[in-house]
Coordinates of C-alpha atoms in Angstrom, one line a residue:
X1 CA -20.4 -134.3 -6.4
X2 CA -21.9 -133.8 -2.8
X3 CA -24.7 -136.0 -1.5
X4 CA -27.3 -132.9 -2.5
X5 CA -26.4 -133.5 -6.3
X6 CA -30.0 -134.5 -7.7
X7 CA -29.8 -138.1 -9.3
X8 CA -33.2 -139.2 -8.9
X9 CA -36.6 -137.5 -10.1
X10 CA -40.0 -138.6 -9.6
X11 CA -42.9 -137.8 -12.5
X12 CA -46.0 -135.2 -11.2
X13 CA -49.4 -136.8 -12.3
X14 CA -50.6 -135.8 -15.3
X15 CA -51.4 -134.7 -18.0
X16 CA -49.2 -132.0 -18.0
X17 CA -45.4 -131.4 -17.5
X18 CA -44.7 -134.6 -15.9
X19 CA -40.6 -134.2 -15.3
X20 CA -39.1 -130.9 -16.1
X21 CA -35.3 -130.8 -15.5
X22 CA -32.9 -127.8 -16.4
X23 CA -29.1 -127.3 -16.4
X24 CA -29.2 -124.8 -14.3
X25 CA -31.5 -126.6 -11.6
X26 CA -29.1 -129.6 -11.4
X27 CA -25.3 -128.0 -12.0
X28 CA -25.3 -129.2 -15.3
X29 CA -23.8 -127.2 -18.6
X30 CA -25.2 -128.7 -21.0
X31 CA -28.3 -130.9 -20.7
X32 CA -32.1 -129.9 -20.2
X33 CA -34.6 -132.6 -20.6
X34 CA -39.1 -133.0 -19.9
X35 CA -41.8 -135.0 -20.4
X36 CA -45.3 -133.8 -21.2
X37 CA -48.6 -135.5 -21.3
X38 CA -50.9 -133.6 -23.4
X39 CA -54.5 -134.7 -23.6
X40 CA -56.5 -135.1 -26.9
X41 CA -57.5 -131.8 -28.3
X42 CA -54.6 -129.7 -26.4
X43 CA -51.9 -128.0 -27.6
X44 CA -48.6 -126.5 -26.6
X45 CA -46.6 -123.5 -28.8
X46 CA -43.1 -122.7 -27.6
X47 CA -40.1 -121.6 -28.9
X48 CA -36.5 -123.4 -28.5
X49 CA -34.7 -120.0 -27.4
X50 CA -30.9 -120.1 -27.6
X51 CA -31.1 -124.4 -27.5
X52 CA -31.4 -127.0 -30.3
X53 CA -33.8 -129.7 -29.1
X54 CA -34.9 -133.3 -30.0
X55 CA -38.5 -134.2 -29.7
X56 CA -39.2 -138.3 -29.2
X57 CA -42.9 -139.0 -29.3
X58 CA -43.2 -141.9 -26.3
X59 CA -47.1 -143.0 -27.1
X60 CA -50.0 -141.7 -28.4
X61 CA -50.7 -139.5 -32.0
X62 CA -50.9 -135.8 -32.4
X63 CA -48.5 -133.7 -34.8
X64 CA -45.7 -131.3 -35.0
X65 CA -45.9 -128.0 -36.2
X66 CA -42.9 -125.9 -37.1
X67 CA -41.5 -124.4 -40.2
X68 CA -44.8 -124.0 -42.0
X69 CA -45.2 -127.2 -41.8
X70 CA -48.0 -129.9 -40.2
X71 CA -47.0 -133.2 -39.9
X72 CA -49.2 -136.1 -38.1
X73 CA -47.3 -138.3 -35.6
X74 CA -48.3 -141.5 -33.8
X75 CA -46.2 -144.3 -32.1
X76 CA -48.0 -146.7 -30.5
X77 CA -45.9 -147.1 -27.3
X78 CA -42.2 -147.1 -26.3
X79 CA -42.2 -151.1 -27.0
X80 CA -43.2 -151.8 -30.0
X81 CA -42.8 -149.1 -32.2
X82 CA -39.9 -146.8 -33.0
X83 CA -40.6 -143.2 -33.4
X84 CA -40.8 -140.2 -35.4
X85 CA -37.9 -137.5 -34.6
X86 CA -38.0 -134.3 -34.4
X87 CA -35.0 -131.7 -34.5
X88 CA -35.3 -127.6 -34.1
X89 CA -32.3 -125.5 -34.1
X90 CA -32.3 -122.3 -31.4
X91 CA -34.6 -119.7 -32.4
X92 CA -37.5 -121.8 -34.1
X93 CA -41.0 -121.6 -33.0
X94 CA -42.5 -124.8 -33.0
X95 CA -46.3 -126.2 -31.7
X96 CA -47.2 -129.7 -30.9
X97 CA -51.0 -130.9 -30.5
X98 CA -52.6 -133.9 -29.1
X99 CA -55.4 -136.1 -31.4
X100 CA -55.5 -138.9 -29.0
X101 CA -53.3 -138.8 -25.4
X102 CA -50.0 -137.9 -26.6
X103 CA -47.0 -138.0 -24.4
X104 CA -43.5 -136.4 -25.7
X105 CA -39.7 -136.7 -24.3
X106 CA -38.2 -133.0 -25.3
X107 CA -34.0 -132.9 -24.8
X108 CA -32.6 -129.5 -25.0
X109 CA -28.4 -128.5 -25.1
X110 CA -27.2 -124.9 -26.0
X111 CA -25.8 -124.4 -29.7
X112 CA -25.2 -121.9 -32.1
X113 CA -27.8 -122.9 -34.8
X114 CA -25.5 -124.4 -37.6
X115 CA -28.2 -127.1 -38.9
X116 CA -31.5 -127.0 -40.2
X117 CA -35.0 -128.5 -38.6
X118 CA -35.7 -132.1 -40.0
X119 CA -37.8 -134.7 -39.1
X120 CA -36.3 -138.3 -39.1
X121 CA -39.2 -141.3 -39.7
X122 CA -38.8 -144.7 -37.8
X123 CA -36.6 -146.3 -40.7
X124 CA -34.2 -144.0 -40.3
X125 CA -33.3 -145.0 -36.8
X126 CA -31.3 -148.2 -37.0
X127 CA -31.9 -150.8 -34.4
X128 CA -29.8 -153.4 -33.2
X129 CA -29.6 -156.1 -30.5
X130 CA -26.2 -155.9 -27.9
X131 CA -24.7 -157.9 -25.5
X132 CA -25.3 -161.7 -25.1
X133 CA -27.4 -164.1 -22.3
X134 CA -28.1 -162.1 -19.6
X135 CA -26.7 -158.7 -20.5
X136 CA -28.8 -158.7 -24.1
X137 CA -30.9 -155.8 -24.8
X138 CA -32.0 -154.1 -27.7
X139 CA -30.8 -150.8 -28.9
X140 CA -32.4 -147.8 -31.1
X141 CA -30.1 -145.0 -32.3
X142 CA -33.1 -142.6 -31.9
X143 CA -30.3 -139.4 -32.5
X144 CA -27.5 -141.2 -33.5
X145 CA -24.2 -139.1 -33.1
X146 CA -24.3 -138.9 -37.0
X147 CA -27.2 -137.2 -36.6
X148 CA -27.3 -133.2 -37.5
X149 CA -27.1 -132.3 -33.7
X150 CA -24.3 -129.8 -32.2
X151 CA -24.7 -131.1 -28.9
X152 CA -27.7 -133.9 -28.7
X153 CA -27.0 -137.3 -28.6
X154 CA -30.8 -140.2 -27.8
X155 CA -30.5 -143.5 -27.8
X156 CA -33.9 -146.2 -26.6
X157 CA -32.9 -149.1 -25.0
X158 CA -35.5 -152.2 -24.2
X159 CA -34.2 -154.3 -21.4
X160 CA -35.5 -158.1 -20.8
X161 CA -36.8 -159.1 -17.2
X162 CA -33.8 -160.4 -15.5
X163 CA -31.0 -158.8 -17.7
X164 CA -28.4 -156.3 -17.8
X165 CA -27.7 -152.8 -19.7
X166 CA -25.6 -150.1 -19.7
X167 CA -23.1 -152.7 -19.8
X168 CA -19.6 -153.1 -18.7
X169 CA -20.3 -149.8 -16.6
X170 CA -19.0 -147.4 -18.2
X171 CA -18.2 -143.5 -17.7
X172 CA -17.9 -140.6 -19.6
X173 CA -17.4 -137.9 -17.1
X174 CA -14.3 -136.1 -18.5
X175 CA -12.0 -137.6 -16.1
X176 CA -9.2 -140.7 -16.9
X177 CA -9.5 -139.9 -21.0
X178 CA -13.2 -139.8 -21.5
X179 CA -15.3 -136.5 -23.1
X180 CA -17.8 -135.0 -20.9
X181 CA -21.2 -135.8 -21.4
X182 CA -24.2 -135.5 -19.1
X183 CA -26.7 -137.7 -19.8
X184 CA -30.3 -138.4 -18.7
X185 CA -32.0 -142.6 -18.1
X186 CA -35.8 -142.0 -18.2
X187 CA -37.5 -145.3 -17.5
X188 CA -40.8 -147.0 -18.9
X189 CA -41.3 -150.1 -17.3
X190 CA -44.0 -152.9 -18.3
X191 CA -46.1 -154.0 -16.0
X192 CA -46.4 -150.9 -14.4
X193 CA -45.4 -151.8 -11.2
X194 CA -42.0 -152.9 -12.1
X195 CA -38.7 -151.8 -11.7
X196 CA -35.2 -151.6 -12.5
X197 CA -32.1 -150.7 -10.3
X198 CA -29.0 -148.2 -11.7
X199 CA -26.3 -148.3 -10.0
X200 CA -23.5 -145.2 -10.3
X201 CA -20.3 -145.6 -8.8
X202 CA -16.5 -144.5 -9.2
X203 CA -13.3 -146.3 -8.2
X204 CA -12.1 -142.6 -7.1
X205 CA -14.2 -141.0 -4.9
X206 CA -16.9 -142.5 -2.7
X207 CA -19.6 -142.2 -5.0
X208 CA -21.7 -145.8 -4.8
X209 CA -25.5 -144.9 -5.6
X210 CA -28.3 -147.8 -6.3
X211 CA -31.2 -146.1 -7.3
X212 CA -34.5 -148.1 -8.0
X213 CA -36.3 -146.7 -10.8
X214 CA -39.8 -146.9 -11.1
X215 CA -42.2 -146.8 -14.7
X216 CA -41.9 -142.8 -15.5
X217 CA -38.4 -141.9 -13.7
X218 CA -35.6 -140.2 -14.5
X219 CA -32.1 -140.4 -13.3
X220 CA -29.5 -138.0 -13.9
X221 CA -25.9 -139.7 -14.9
X222 CA -22.8 -136.7 -13.8
X223 CA -20.1 -139.0 -13.0
X224 CA -19.0 -142.3 -12.7
X225 CA -19.7 -145.7 -13.8
X226 CA -22.9 -146.1 -14.7
X227 CA -25.5 -149.3 -15.3
X228 CA -29.1 -151.0 -15.1
X229 CA -30.2 -154.6 -14.0
X230 CA -34.5 -155.3 -14.3
X231 CA -36.0 -156.8 -11.7
X232 CA -37.7 -160.4 -12.8
X233 CA -40.9 -160.2 -14.4
X234 CA -39.8 -156.7 -15.1
X235 CA -39.3 -155.5 -18.9
X236 CA -37.8 -152.0 -18.9
X237 CA -37.1 -149.4 -21.7
X238 CA -34.8 -145.8 -21.5
X239 CA -34.1 -143.2 -23.1
X240 CA -30.8 -141.3 -23.1
X241 CA -30.3 -138.0 -23.8
X242 CA -26.6 -137.2 -23.8
X243 CA -25.3 -133.2 -24.3
X244 CA -21.7 -132.5 -24.1
X245 CA -18.3 -130.4 -24.9
X246 CA -18.0 -132.5 -27.9
X247 CA -19.4 -135.3 -30.5
X248 CA -19.3 -138.4 -30.4
X249 CA -19.0 -139.9 -26.4
X250 CA -15.6 -141.1 -25.7
X251 CA -16.8 -143.4 -23.0
X252 CA -14.1 -145.8 -20.3
X253 CA -15.5 -149.2 -19.1
X254 CA -14.6 -150.4 -16.0
X255 CA -11.4 -152.5 -16.1
X256 CA -12.4 -154.8 -13.9
X257 CA -15.5 -155.7 -16.2
X258 CA -14.1 -154.6 -19.7
X259 CA -13.4 -158.3 -20.5
X260 CA -17.5 -159.2 -20.4
X261 CA -17.7 -156.5 -23.3
X262 CA -16.0 -159.4 -25.9
X263 CA -17.7 -162.2 -26.8
X264 CA -20.7 -163.5 -25.8
X265 CA -21.4 -167.9 -25.5
X266 CA -25.3 -166.9 -25.0
X267 CA -25.4 -168.4 -21.5
X268 CA -24.6 -166.7 -18.4
X269 CA -20.7 -166.3 -18.4
X270 CA -19.2 -168.0 -15.4
X271 CA -21.6 -170.4 -14.4
X272 CA -21.0 -173.6 -15.6
X273 CA -24.1 -176.1 -16.8
X274 CA -24.7 -179.4 -16.2
X275 CA -22.2 -181.8 -18.2
X276 CA -19.4 -179.3 -18.5

């Protein structure tokens, strides 16, 4: 990858389309991603075309219309509630309407149309804690690899102040025995002037990039190992969409840090406490 590769996208002002990346626009084979902010009473109508899509509400209330039905949808925010999640196959007409200000994220990937439309409720999404000590974070399988889709997978990650996540650093770029999966990291940060740092690097090329991700930013993972750290005083949410050649994802941890995927003692590893 050259230095011209797009890795960091900042949102436009809303309401309207805040983020819009296409596979062609960023040199990807599979994954597209949008974030839309609708004003109260606003409605968008569209067709999935030759792609399957997964719609994730980020906050507010509105409705999804598809297959002759309309469902009311609400989510307080990404930090306190799990979402409803809508899967739509190719060649499906749909509409999204806003009752209150309503923000949604949409991941898309080419598909043949093997699976039907389905709305998943929050109770169908598994959530769990991962890691420990200063690598503890919360994970929701927002669109689990076991859900019916041809390519799309999605996760939501909550990383507390000062903690690390997406750790150990790992890769899934079709090299070193991994599957090829493109991935987006869409960030929301509280307070709004907080930030997270995302590192993208390899040990077999000269790639080593660190990105300061603010509230509403998007980071694109084309290749290499990647990991995230939140600034002290910042709590970060990010939505990962993945799409690639197969399901599930076959990834490789950076061998230098793979040992940290093991047991955790509940305290920072490698720093002795007083009295030890």
